[in-house]
Short mmCIF file of C-alpha atoms and ligand atoms in Angstrom, two decimals:
data_model
loop_
_atom_site.label_atom_id
_atom_site.label_comp_id
_atom_site.label_asym_id
_atom_site.label_seq_id
_atom_site.Cartn_x
_atom_site.Cartn_y
_atom_site.Cartn_z
CA MET A 2 -26.05 87.32 51.69
CA HIS A 3 -27.18 86.64 54.83
CA GLU A 4 -27.35 84.13 57.42
CA VAL A 5 -30.66 82.84 58.74
CA LEU A 6 -31.80 80.04 61.01
CA LEU A 7 -34.30 77.24 60.19
CA LEU A 8 -36.04 75.83 63.40
CA LYS A 9 -37.51 72.37 62.83
CA CYS A 10 -40.41 70.97 64.79
CA GLY A 11 -40.27 67.76 65.89
CA GLU A 12 -43.17 66.53 68.04
CA LEU A 13 -46.01 68.44 67.51
CA VAL A 14 -46.08 67.54 63.66
CA LEU A 15 -47.82 64.05 64.83
CA LYS A 16 -50.35 66.13 67.23
CA GLY A 17 -53.26 66.20 65.16
CA LEU A 18 -56.14 68.30 66.01
CA ASN A 19 -54.25 70.21 68.65
CA ARG A 20 -51.02 71.00 66.45
CA ARG A 21 -52.07 74.36 65.63
CA ARG A 22 -52.01 75.01 69.54
CA PHE A 23 -48.40 73.80 69.55
CA GLU A 24 -47.51 75.62 67.02
CA ASP A 25 -48.58 78.80 68.00
CA LYS A 26 -46.89 78.25 71.49
CA LEU A 27 -43.40 77.14 70.04
CA ILE A 28 -43.60 80.25 67.77
CA LYS A 29 -44.64 82.61 70.90
CA THR A 30 -41.93 81.24 72.27
CA VAL A 31 -38.90 81.72 70.21
CA LYS A 32 -40.08 84.82 69.52
CA ASP A 33 -39.92 85.36 73.34
CA ARG A 34 -36.46 84.02 73.22
CA PHE A 35 -35.14 86.20 70.38
CA LYS A 36 -36.51 89.26 72.16
CA LYS A 37 -33.61 89.80 74.23
CA LEU A 38 -31.02 88.87 71.56
CA GLY A 39 -32.10 91.99 69.03
CA GLU A 40 -34.16 92.34 66.29
CA PHE A 41 -35.34 89.20 64.35
CA ASP A 42 -37.77 88.62 61.86
CA ILE A 43 -39.55 85.13 62.78
CA TRP A 44 -42.07 83.22 60.82
CA TYR A 45 -43.72 80.17 60.18
CA MET A 46 -44.06 77.54 57.43
CA GLN A 47 -44.18 74.11 56.54
CA SER A 48 -43.46 72.86 59.98
CA THR A 49 -39.90 75.48 60.43
CA ILE A 50 -39.56 78.63 61.72
CA TYR A 51 -37.09 80.91 60.35
CA VAL A 52 -35.37 83.26 62.05
CA GLU A 53 -34.12 86.06 60.31
CA PRO A 54 -31.84 88.60 61.94
CA ILE A 55 -32.56 92.62 61.11
CA GLY A 56 -29.65 94.44 60.88
CA ASP A 57 -26.17 92.86 62.44
CA GLN A 58 -27.07 90.40 64.76
CA ASP A 59 -25.02 87.97 67.04
CA MET A 60 -26.01 84.71 65.22
CA LYS A 61 -23.82 82.71 68.03
CA ALA A 62 -26.16 83.63 70.43
CA ALA A 63 -28.87 82.98 68.24
CA LEU A 64 -28.08 79.73 67.74
CA ASP A 65 -27.19 78.79 71.20
CA ALA A 66 -30.80 80.05 72.17
CA ALA A 67 -32.28 78.36 69.76
CA VAL A 68 -30.85 74.67 70.92
CA LYS A 69 -32.70 75.18 74.73
CA ILE A 70 -35.88 75.99 73.00
CA PHE A 71 -38.42 72.62 73.99
CA GLY A 72 -40.63 71.41 70.61
CA ILE A 73 -37.36 72.12 68.40
CA THR A 74 -35.61 68.61 66.82
CA SER A 75 -32.94 70.51 64.88
CA VAL A 76 -31.46 74.06 63.92
CA SER A 77 -29.59 74.69 61.00
CA LYS A 78 -27.63 77.81 60.08
CA ALA A 79 -28.28 78.45 56.38
CA ILE A 80 -27.84 81.09 53.86
CA ALA A 81 -31.16 82.47 51.70
CA CYS A 82 -30.67 83.17 48.24
CA PRO A 83 -32.81 83.61 45.16
CA LYS A 84 -34.78 81.08 43.53
CA ASP A 85 -32.77 80.44 40.87
CA ILE A 86 -30.32 77.75 39.84
CA ALA A 87 -26.94 79.60 38.75
CA GLU A 88 -27.54 81.72 42.12
CA ILE A 89 -27.48 78.80 44.30
CA GLN A 90 -24.50 76.83 42.72
CA LYS A 91 -22.59 80.71 43.29
CA THR A 92 -24.27 80.72 46.76
CA ALA A 93 -23.11 77.52 47.82
CA ALA A 94 -19.87 77.71 46.28
CA GLU A 95 -19.47 81.13 48.40
CA TYR A 96 -21.03 79.86 51.59
CA LEU A 97 -19.20 76.94 51.94
CA ALA A 98 -15.80 77.75 50.87
CA ASP A 99 -14.39 77.34 54.60
CA ARG A 100 -16.18 74.31 55.29
CA LEU A 101 -15.33 72.67 51.89
CA ASN A 102 -12.01 73.51 52.00
CA ARG A 103 -11.32 71.79 55.23
CA THR A 104 -12.94 68.77 54.01
CA THR A 105 -12.59 65.53 51.64
CA THR A 106 -15.78 64.13 50.85
CA PHE A 107 -19.26 65.15 50.63
CA LYS A 108 -22.84 65.47 48.91
CA VAL A 109 -25.56 67.25 48.37
CA ASP A 110 -29.22 66.60 49.68
CA ALA A 111 -32.04 68.89 47.93
CA LYS A 112 -35.50 69.10 48.96
CA ARG A 113 -37.84 70.79 46.68
CA ALA A 114 -41.03 71.94 49.24
CA ASP A 115 -41.87 74.88 46.15
CA LYS A 116 -42.94 72.61 43.41
CA ARG A 117 -43.12 75.45 41.00
CA PHE A 118 -39.29 75.45 41.08
CA PRO A 119 -38.54 74.14 37.70
CA LEU A 120 -35.80 71.30 38.74
CA THR A 121 -36.66 68.24 40.69
CA SER A 122 -34.77 67.37 44.00
CA PRO A 123 -32.53 65.09 42.31
CA GLN A 124 -31.83 67.10 39.59
CA ILE A 125 -30.78 70.25 42.02
CA GLY A 126 -28.48 67.57 43.67
CA VAL A 127 -26.71 67.06 40.60
CA GLU A 128 -26.93 70.70 39.32
CA VAL A 129 -25.75 71.79 42.76
CA GLY A 130 -23.05 69.06 43.41
CA GLY A 131 -21.31 69.05 40.12
CA TYR A 132 -20.66 72.82 40.57
CA LEU A 133 -19.13 72.44 43.64
CA ALA A 134 -17.04 69.51 42.78
CA GLU A 135 -15.99 71.74 39.88
CA ALA A 136 -15.04 74.59 42.04
CA PHE A 137 -13.60 72.71 44.67
CA PRO A 138 -11.89 70.12 42.69
CA HIS A 139 -9.88 68.25 46.14
CA LEU A 140 -13.87 66.97 46.39
CA GLN A 141 -15.27 64.04 46.26
CA ALA A 142 -18.62 62.52 46.36
CA LYS A 143 -19.64 59.84 48.38
CA MET A 144 -23.35 59.05 48.89
CA ASN A 145 -22.81 56.84 51.86
CA ASP A 146 -21.62 58.69 55.28
CA PRO A 147 -19.71 62.45 53.80
CA GLU A 148 -17.91 64.24 55.81
CA VAL A 149 -20.07 67.69 54.52
CA THR A 150 -23.70 67.17 53.73
CA VAL A 151 -24.78 70.22 51.72
CA MET A 152 -28.49 70.79 52.08
CA VAL A 153 -30.42 72.92 49.46
CA GLU A 154 -33.99 73.38 50.50
CA ILE A 155 -36.45 75.38 47.97
CA ARG A 156 -39.10 76.87 50.13
CA ASP A 157 -41.50 79.35 49.44
CA LYS A 158 -40.05 82.34 50.38
CA ALA A 159 -36.61 81.35 49.10
CA ALA A 160 -33.68 79.36 48.10
CA TYR A 161 -31.56 77.86 51.52
CA ILE A 162 -28.50 76.76 51.76
CA SER A 163 -26.75 75.13 55.15
CA CYS A 164 -24.17 72.32 55.89
CA GLU A 165 -24.52 72.84 59.60
CA ARG A 166 -26.98 70.88 61.73
CA PHE A 167 -27.19 70.66 65.30
CA LYS A 168 -29.64 69.14 67.85
CA GLY A 169 -32.66 70.49 68.78
CA ALA A 170 -33.72 70.48 72.71
CA GLY A 171 -36.14 68.15 71.71
CA GLY A 172 -40.15 67.62 73.83
CA MET A 173 -42.76 69.47 73.57
CA PRO A 174 -42.97 73.36 73.44
CA VAL A 175 -43.72 75.58 77.36
CA GLY A 176 -47.19 75.57 78.17
CA SER A 177 -48.60 72.97 75.48
CA ASN A 178 -49.21 70.88 78.54
CA GLY A 179 -50.17 73.32 81.26
CA ARG A 180 -48.41 74.27 83.99
CA ALA A 181 -46.36 72.58 87.14
CA MET A 182 -44.68 73.87 90.87
CA LEU A 183 -41.11 72.90 90.83
CA LEU A 184 -40.20 72.71 94.59
CA LEU A 185 -36.44 74.09 93.89
CA SER A 186 -33.64 73.27 96.45
CA GLY A 187 -30.25 74.57 95.91
CA GLY A 188 -29.42 71.00 95.20
CA ILE A 189 -28.70 68.95 92.29
CA ASP A 190 -31.70 67.05 91.52
CA SER A 191 -34.35 69.65 91.73
CA PRO A 192 -33.15 72.09 88.61
CA VAL A 193 -33.05 69.04 86.80
CA ALA A 194 -36.34 67.53 87.31
CA GLY A 195 -37.72 71.02 86.47
CA HIS A 196 -35.99 70.71 83.29
CA MET A 197 -37.14 67.21 82.42
CA MET A 198 -40.69 68.06 83.00
CA ALA A 199 -40.63 71.23 81.20
CA LYS A 200 -39.29 69.31 78.06
CA ARG A 201 -42.59 67.70 77.89
CA GLY A 202 -44.31 70.88 77.70
CA LEU A 203 -44.94 72.82 81.22
CA GLU A 204 -44.64 75.90 81.94
CA LEU A 205 -42.95 75.70 85.89
CA GLY A 206 -43.43 77.98 88.58
CA ALA A 207 -41.28 77.02 91.84
CA VAL A 208 -41.28 77.40 95.50
CA HIS A 209 -38.32 77.54 97.59
CA TYR A 210 -38.45 76.94 101.33
CA TYR A 211 -35.25 79.17 103.74
CA SER A 212 -34.79 79.15 107.10
CA TYR A 213 -33.36 82.41 107.85
CA PRO A 214 -31.33 83.41 110.06
CA TYR A 215 -30.08 79.21 109.52
CA THR A 216 -29.55 79.39 106.07
CA SER A 217 -27.78 82.80 104.58
CA LYS A 218 -28.62 85.03 102.01
CA GLU A 219 -25.99 83.42 99.91
CA ALA A 220 -28.30 80.24 99.95
CA LEU A 221 -31.56 82.29 98.37
CA ASP A 222 -29.53 84.01 96.01
CA LYS A 223 -27.82 80.78 95.11
CA VAL A 224 -31.71 79.49 94.44
CA LEU A 225 -33.00 82.13 92.12
CA HIS A 226 -29.35 81.82 89.97
CA LEU A 227 -30.46 78.35 89.70
CA ALA A 228 -34.57 79.66 88.22
CA ASP A 229 -32.13 82.31 86.10
CA LEU A 230 -30.29 79.37 84.59
CA LEU A 231 -33.37 77.65 83.87
CA THR A 232 -35.19 80.48 82.11
CA ASP A 233 -33.00 79.97 79.49
CA TYR A 234 -34.89 76.32 78.47
CA CYS A 235 -38.20 77.40 80.33
CA GLY A 236 -38.95 80.99 79.52
CA LYS A 237 -40.32 82.98 82.27
CA ILE A 238 -40.22 81.51 86.14
CA THR A 239 -41.27 83.09 89.47
CA VAL A 240 -40.03 82.27 92.44
CA SER A 241 -42.15 82.30 95.40
CA THR A 242 -39.86 81.88 98.24
CA VAL A 243 -41.06 80.89 101.61
CA PRO A 244 -40.26 81.20 104.98
CA PHE A 245 -39.54 78.04 106.77
CA THR A 246 -37.79 78.74 110.00
CA GLU A 247 -40.99 78.77 112.22
CA ILE A 248 -42.51 75.16 110.69
CA GLN A 249 -38.98 73.80 111.59
CA LEU A 250 -39.02 75.11 115.00
CA GLU A 251 -42.22 73.94 116.00
CA ILE A 252 -41.29 70.72 114.69
CA GLN A 253 -38.71 70.10 116.57
CA LYS A 254 -40.17 71.33 119.62
CA ASN A 255 -42.87 69.15 119.28
CA CYS A 256 -42.25 66.04 117.35
CA MET A 257 -40.16 62.47 117.90
CA GLU A 258 -36.71 63.36 116.22
CA ASP A 259 -36.84 60.57 113.76
CA TYR A 260 -40.25 62.09 112.59
CA PHE A 261 -38.54 65.77 111.94
CA THR A 262 -37.83 65.18 107.98
CA ILE A 263 -41.05 63.52 106.89
CA ILE A 264 -43.16 65.98 109.06
CA MET A 265 -41.44 68.91 107.72
CA ARG A 266 -41.66 67.12 103.83
CA ARG A 267 -45.48 66.94 104.41
CA PHE A 268 -45.37 70.83 105.08
CA MET A 269 -43.17 71.93 102.03
CA MET A 270 -45.83 69.86 99.81
CA ARG A 271 -49.26 71.13 101.52
CA ILE A 272 -47.57 74.58 100.52
CA ALA A 273 -46.26 74.06 97.66
CA GLN A 274 -49.96 72.91 96.43
CA ARG A 275 -51.68 75.91 98.05
CA VAL A 276 -48.90 78.43 96.17
CA ALA A 277 -49.73 76.05 93.14
CA GLU A 278 -53.37 76.10 93.42
CA MET A 279 -52.73 80.50 93.28
CA GLN A 280 -50.93 80.22 90.25
CA ASN A 281 -52.93 78.04 88.07
CA CYS A 282 -50.60 74.60 88.12
CA GLY A 283 -51.94 71.28 87.83
CA ALA A 284 -48.73 69.11 89.49
CA LEU A 285 -46.41 69.56 91.73
CA ILE A 286 -42.67 68.21 90.39
CA THR A 287 -39.72 66.95 92.88
CA GLY A 288 -35.83 66.24 92.23
CA GLU A 289 -36.18 62.70 94.39
CA SER A 290 -35.07 59.48 93.61
CA LEU A 291 -35.91 56.60 94.82
CA GLY A 292 -33.86 55.51 97.76
CA GLN A 293 -31.25 58.40 97.45
CA VAL A 294 -32.13 59.45 101.19
CA ALA A 295 -34.34 58.21 103.94
CA SER A 296 -37.24 60.69 103.45
CA GLN A 297 -37.33 59.41 99.45
CA THR A 298 -38.32 55.65 99.77
CA MET A 299 -41.41 54.23 99.03
CA GLU A 300 -42.82 54.24 102.52
CA ALA A 301 -41.36 58.04 102.95
CA MET A 302 -43.31 58.97 99.54
CA THR A 303 -46.08 57.33 100.57
CA CYS A 304 -46.34 59.61 103.30
CA THR A 305 -45.59 63.16 101.48
CA GLN A 306 -47.82 61.97 99.25
CA ALA A 307 -50.82 61.32 101.10
CA VAL A 308 -51.67 65.16 101.58
CA CYS A 309 -51.41 66.25 97.88
CA THR A 310 -54.55 66.10 95.68
CA MET A 311 -52.35 67.13 92.35
CA PRO A 312 -50.03 64.37 91.15
CA VAL A 313 -46.71 64.80 92.08
CA PHE A 314 -44.13 64.55 89.04
CA ARG A 315 -40.77 63.24 89.65
CA PRO A 316 -38.95 62.56 86.99
CA ALA A 317 -35.53 61.40 88.26
CA VAL A 318 -37.10 59.33 90.18
CA GLY A 319 -35.20 56.18 88.35
CA LEU A 320 -32.23 57.75 87.85
CA ASP A 321 -28.47 57.20 89.36
CA LYS A 322 -27.34 60.60 90.80
CA GLU A 323 -24.25 60.26 88.10
CA GLU A 324 -26.65 60.24 85.90
CA ILE A 325 -28.60 63.46 86.91
CA VAL A 326 -25.30 64.97 87.61
CA GLU A 327 -24.79 64.55 83.87
CA ARG A 328 -27.75 66.22 83.22
CA ALA A 329 -27.08 69.03 85.42
CA ARG A 330 -23.41 69.46 83.92
CA ALA A 331 -25.42 69.32 80.11
CA ILE A 332 -27.94 72.20 81.25
CA GLY A 333 -25.34 74.04 82.93
CA THR A 334 -26.82 74.09 86.63
CA PHE A 335 -23.70 71.73 88.21
CA GLU A 336 -21.41 74.27 88.85
CA THR A 337 -23.87 76.66 90.80
CA SER A 338 -25.95 73.79 92.74
CA SER A 339 -22.49 72.74 93.88
CA LEU A 340 -21.67 76.09 95.31
CA PRO A 341 -21.39 75.56 99.51
CA PHE A 342 -24.58 76.88 100.84
CA GLU A 343 -26.67 74.90 103.23
CA ASP A 344 -30.42 73.94 102.94
CA CYS A 345 -32.91 74.46 105.08
CA CYS A 346 -33.13 70.15 105.19
CA THR A 347 -29.35 69.98 106.03
CA VAL A 348 -29.59 72.27 109.28
CA PHE A 349 -32.51 70.26 111.02
CA THR A 350 -31.89 66.72 109.44
CA PRO A 351 -32.14 64.51 112.97
CA LYS A 352 -29.51 62.13 113.26
CA HIS A 353 -31.62 58.88 112.15
CA PRO A 354 -33.78 59.83 110.25
CA GLN A 355 -36.82 57.00 109.50
CA THR A 356 -36.64 55.47 106.53
CA LYS A 357 -39.85 53.52 106.79
CA PRO A 358 -42.58 55.84 108.32
CA LYS A 359 -45.75 54.74 108.90
CA LEU A 360 -48.37 57.53 107.82
CA GLU A 361 -50.80 57.13 111.30
CA LYS A 362 -47.30 57.61 113.15
CA VAL A 363 -47.20 61.33 111.31
CA GLU A 364 -50.25 61.92 111.54
CA GLU A 365 -50.47 61.19 115.35
CA GLN A 366 -47.56 63.34 115.72
CA GLU A 367 -48.63 66.34 113.72
CA ARG A 368 -51.98 66.71 115.68
CA LYS A 369 -49.24 67.86 118.10
CA LEU A 370 -48.91 70.97 115.71
CA ASP A 371 -51.21 73.63 114.64
CA VAL A 372 -50.85 72.68 111.39
CA GLU A 373 -53.24 75.40 109.74
CA GLY A 374 -51.72 78.30 111.37
CA LEU A 375 -48.52 77.67 110.49
CA ILE A 376 -49.07 76.92 106.94
CA GLU A 377 -50.90 80.10 106.78
CA ARG A 378 -48.08 82.03 108.88
CA ALA A 379 -45.79 80.67 105.89
CA LEU A 380 -47.74 81.70 103.25
CA ALA A 381 -48.31 85.38 104.63
CA GLY A 382 -44.65 85.79 104.26
CA VAL A 383 -44.26 84.75 100.35
CA HIS A 384 -42.15 86.75 98.57
CA ARG A 385 -42.22 86.45 94.94
CA THR A 386 -39.47 87.22 92.10
CA THR A 387 -39.82 86.93 88.34
CA LEU A 388 -36.87 85.88 86.16
CA GLY A 389 -36.23 85.31 82.28
P1 ATP B 409 -32.05 68.58 95.47
O1 ATP B 409 -30.89 68.23 94.95
O2 ATP B 409 -32.88 69.08 94.45
O3 ATP B 409 -31.78 69.27 96.35
P2 ATP B 409 -31.89 66.41 97.41
O4 ATP B 409 -31.33 64.94 97.19
O5 ATP B 409 -31.18 67.23 98.45
O6 ATP B 409 -32.78 67.20 95.90
P3 ATP B 409 -33.80 66.57 99.44
O7 ATP B 409 -32.83 67.75 100.49
O8 ATP B 409 -34.19 65.38 100.32
O9 ATP B 409 -33.61 65.68 98.40
O10 ATP B 409 -35.01 67.10 98.33
C1 ATP B 409 -35.92 66.09 98.00
C2 ATP B 409 -36.63 66.96 97.31
O11 ATP B 409 -37.41 67.85 97.72
C3 ATP B 409 -35.83 67.94 96.39
O12 ATP B 409 -35.57 67.39 95.40
C4 ATP B 409 -36.90 69.15 95.84
O13 ATP B 409 -37.53 69.15 94.82
C5 ATP B 409 -37.88 69.20 97.23
N1 ATP B 409 -36.97 70.36 98.72
C6 ATP B 409 -36.03 70.03 99.11
N2 ATP B 409 -35.18 71.16 99.71
C7 ATP B 409 -36.25 72.35 99.73
C8 ATP B 409 -36.58 73.64 99.46
N3 ATP B 409 -35.23 74.20 100.33
N4 ATP B 409 -37.28 74.34 98.90
C9 ATP B 409 -37.65 73.92 97.91
N5 ATP B 409 -38.22 72.41 97.83
C10 ATP B 409 -37.21 71.75 98.30
MG1 MG B 410 -31.87 68.90 98.93
#
C-alpha cells in the first residue's frame, strides 16, 4: 500500500483550444516543484495530476507544496489499490481505519472513470459502504453532510481511495499568461500583489531599489527572503537589485520637496519597465492601494502611469490594509515584511508630499535632471539573483 496525491486541475478545463498549453505548463510546474522534495513519479490523466512517491518520501512536505501550486483546485491524499472490489473494500477499511474510528457518520462517493470496471458508481458505493459499516459497527451512513466522505475513484491505472481533500491554490498555472515584473519593496503590500498576479498565470521577475548606505544590507536580504518565500507559489524568480542612491540625492538636490516622492516613483517605473523589457515581461506589478499614502492617490497614479507604456497591474488597489495583511499572513510573508528595516522610500520622505501632483509640474521639475543618464547609471549597477 502506498499513498499518492491526486491534484485536480481547475480553470484550465474551461480553456478550449488553449487547454493543451495550460496542461503542459501545469505539469511542468508540478514536476519542478516536486524535484526539490525527492523522487516522485508524476503523470496526468483525466484532469488529474498523479503524484506517486518512489520509495519513502515526505508526504507532508509534498502536500504542503501541492496546495501552493496555482492551477490546482484541490488535492486529495489517496491510496492506490488494484481494481478489484474485494481489494478496494479491504484497502479502504485498512487505510481509513484511523479516521473512521474517530467519526460517527460517513458516506461513500464512488466514481467510475474506467467504464470497463464491472460495477457502476452507485453499485461501488453500496458495496464499499456496506463493507465499512460492517467492519466499523459504530458507523452510521448519512447521505447529507456526513463527517467523513470516502471517495472511491476507478481510474485507468488503479483504484484510488481517499477521505481527505484539501483546498488547492486555484488560479491559473504560472506562466500560462506570460511574464510580468514585480516592483518588490520590503513592505507588506508588494509580495501580496505579486502573489495575486502569479495566481492569474503570470510568471514573475522582481526589481528592487536600494539606497546604500542609507538602507542596510539587512534590508536587501529581507527583500531576497521575501522573493524566496514567493517562489513556493510562483516558481523561479530573478530579483534585479538597482542602486537608487544617486537618483534620490539628485532629486533631493534639484527638485521641489513636495514632489520628491512622485518623481522618485516615476524613476522606479521607468527603470522597472526597462528591466521588464530586457526580461520579456509584458506588464509591471505594484502593491499600490488607492489612497493608502500620498503617492497612491488618483492624481499621483496619473503621474507615475504617464512614464509607462506597459500596463501596470495593481491588484491590491481596492483592498484595505487589513485585507492585505490577512493575505500576507495566509501566504506566509507577513512576518518577514514586518521586520523593521528601512526602505529607500522612507529614507527620503518629504514632510508634506503632494497628494494632487500635476503632471506638467512634475515634468517641469524633471527637466532639471539628467533623466536618461541617471537611468543608465542605475541600470549599469543592476545585480541579479535567481531564487527558487
Ligand atoms: P509596500 O508595502 O509594498 O512596500 P507601501 O505601502 O510601502 O507598499 P509605497 O512605499 O508607496 O507603498 O510603494 C508602493 C509600491 O511601489 C510598492 O508596493 C512597490 O510595488 C513599489 N515600491 C516601493 N518601494 C520599492 C522599492 N524599494 N523597490 C521596488 N519597488 C518598490
Ligand atoms: Mg514600501
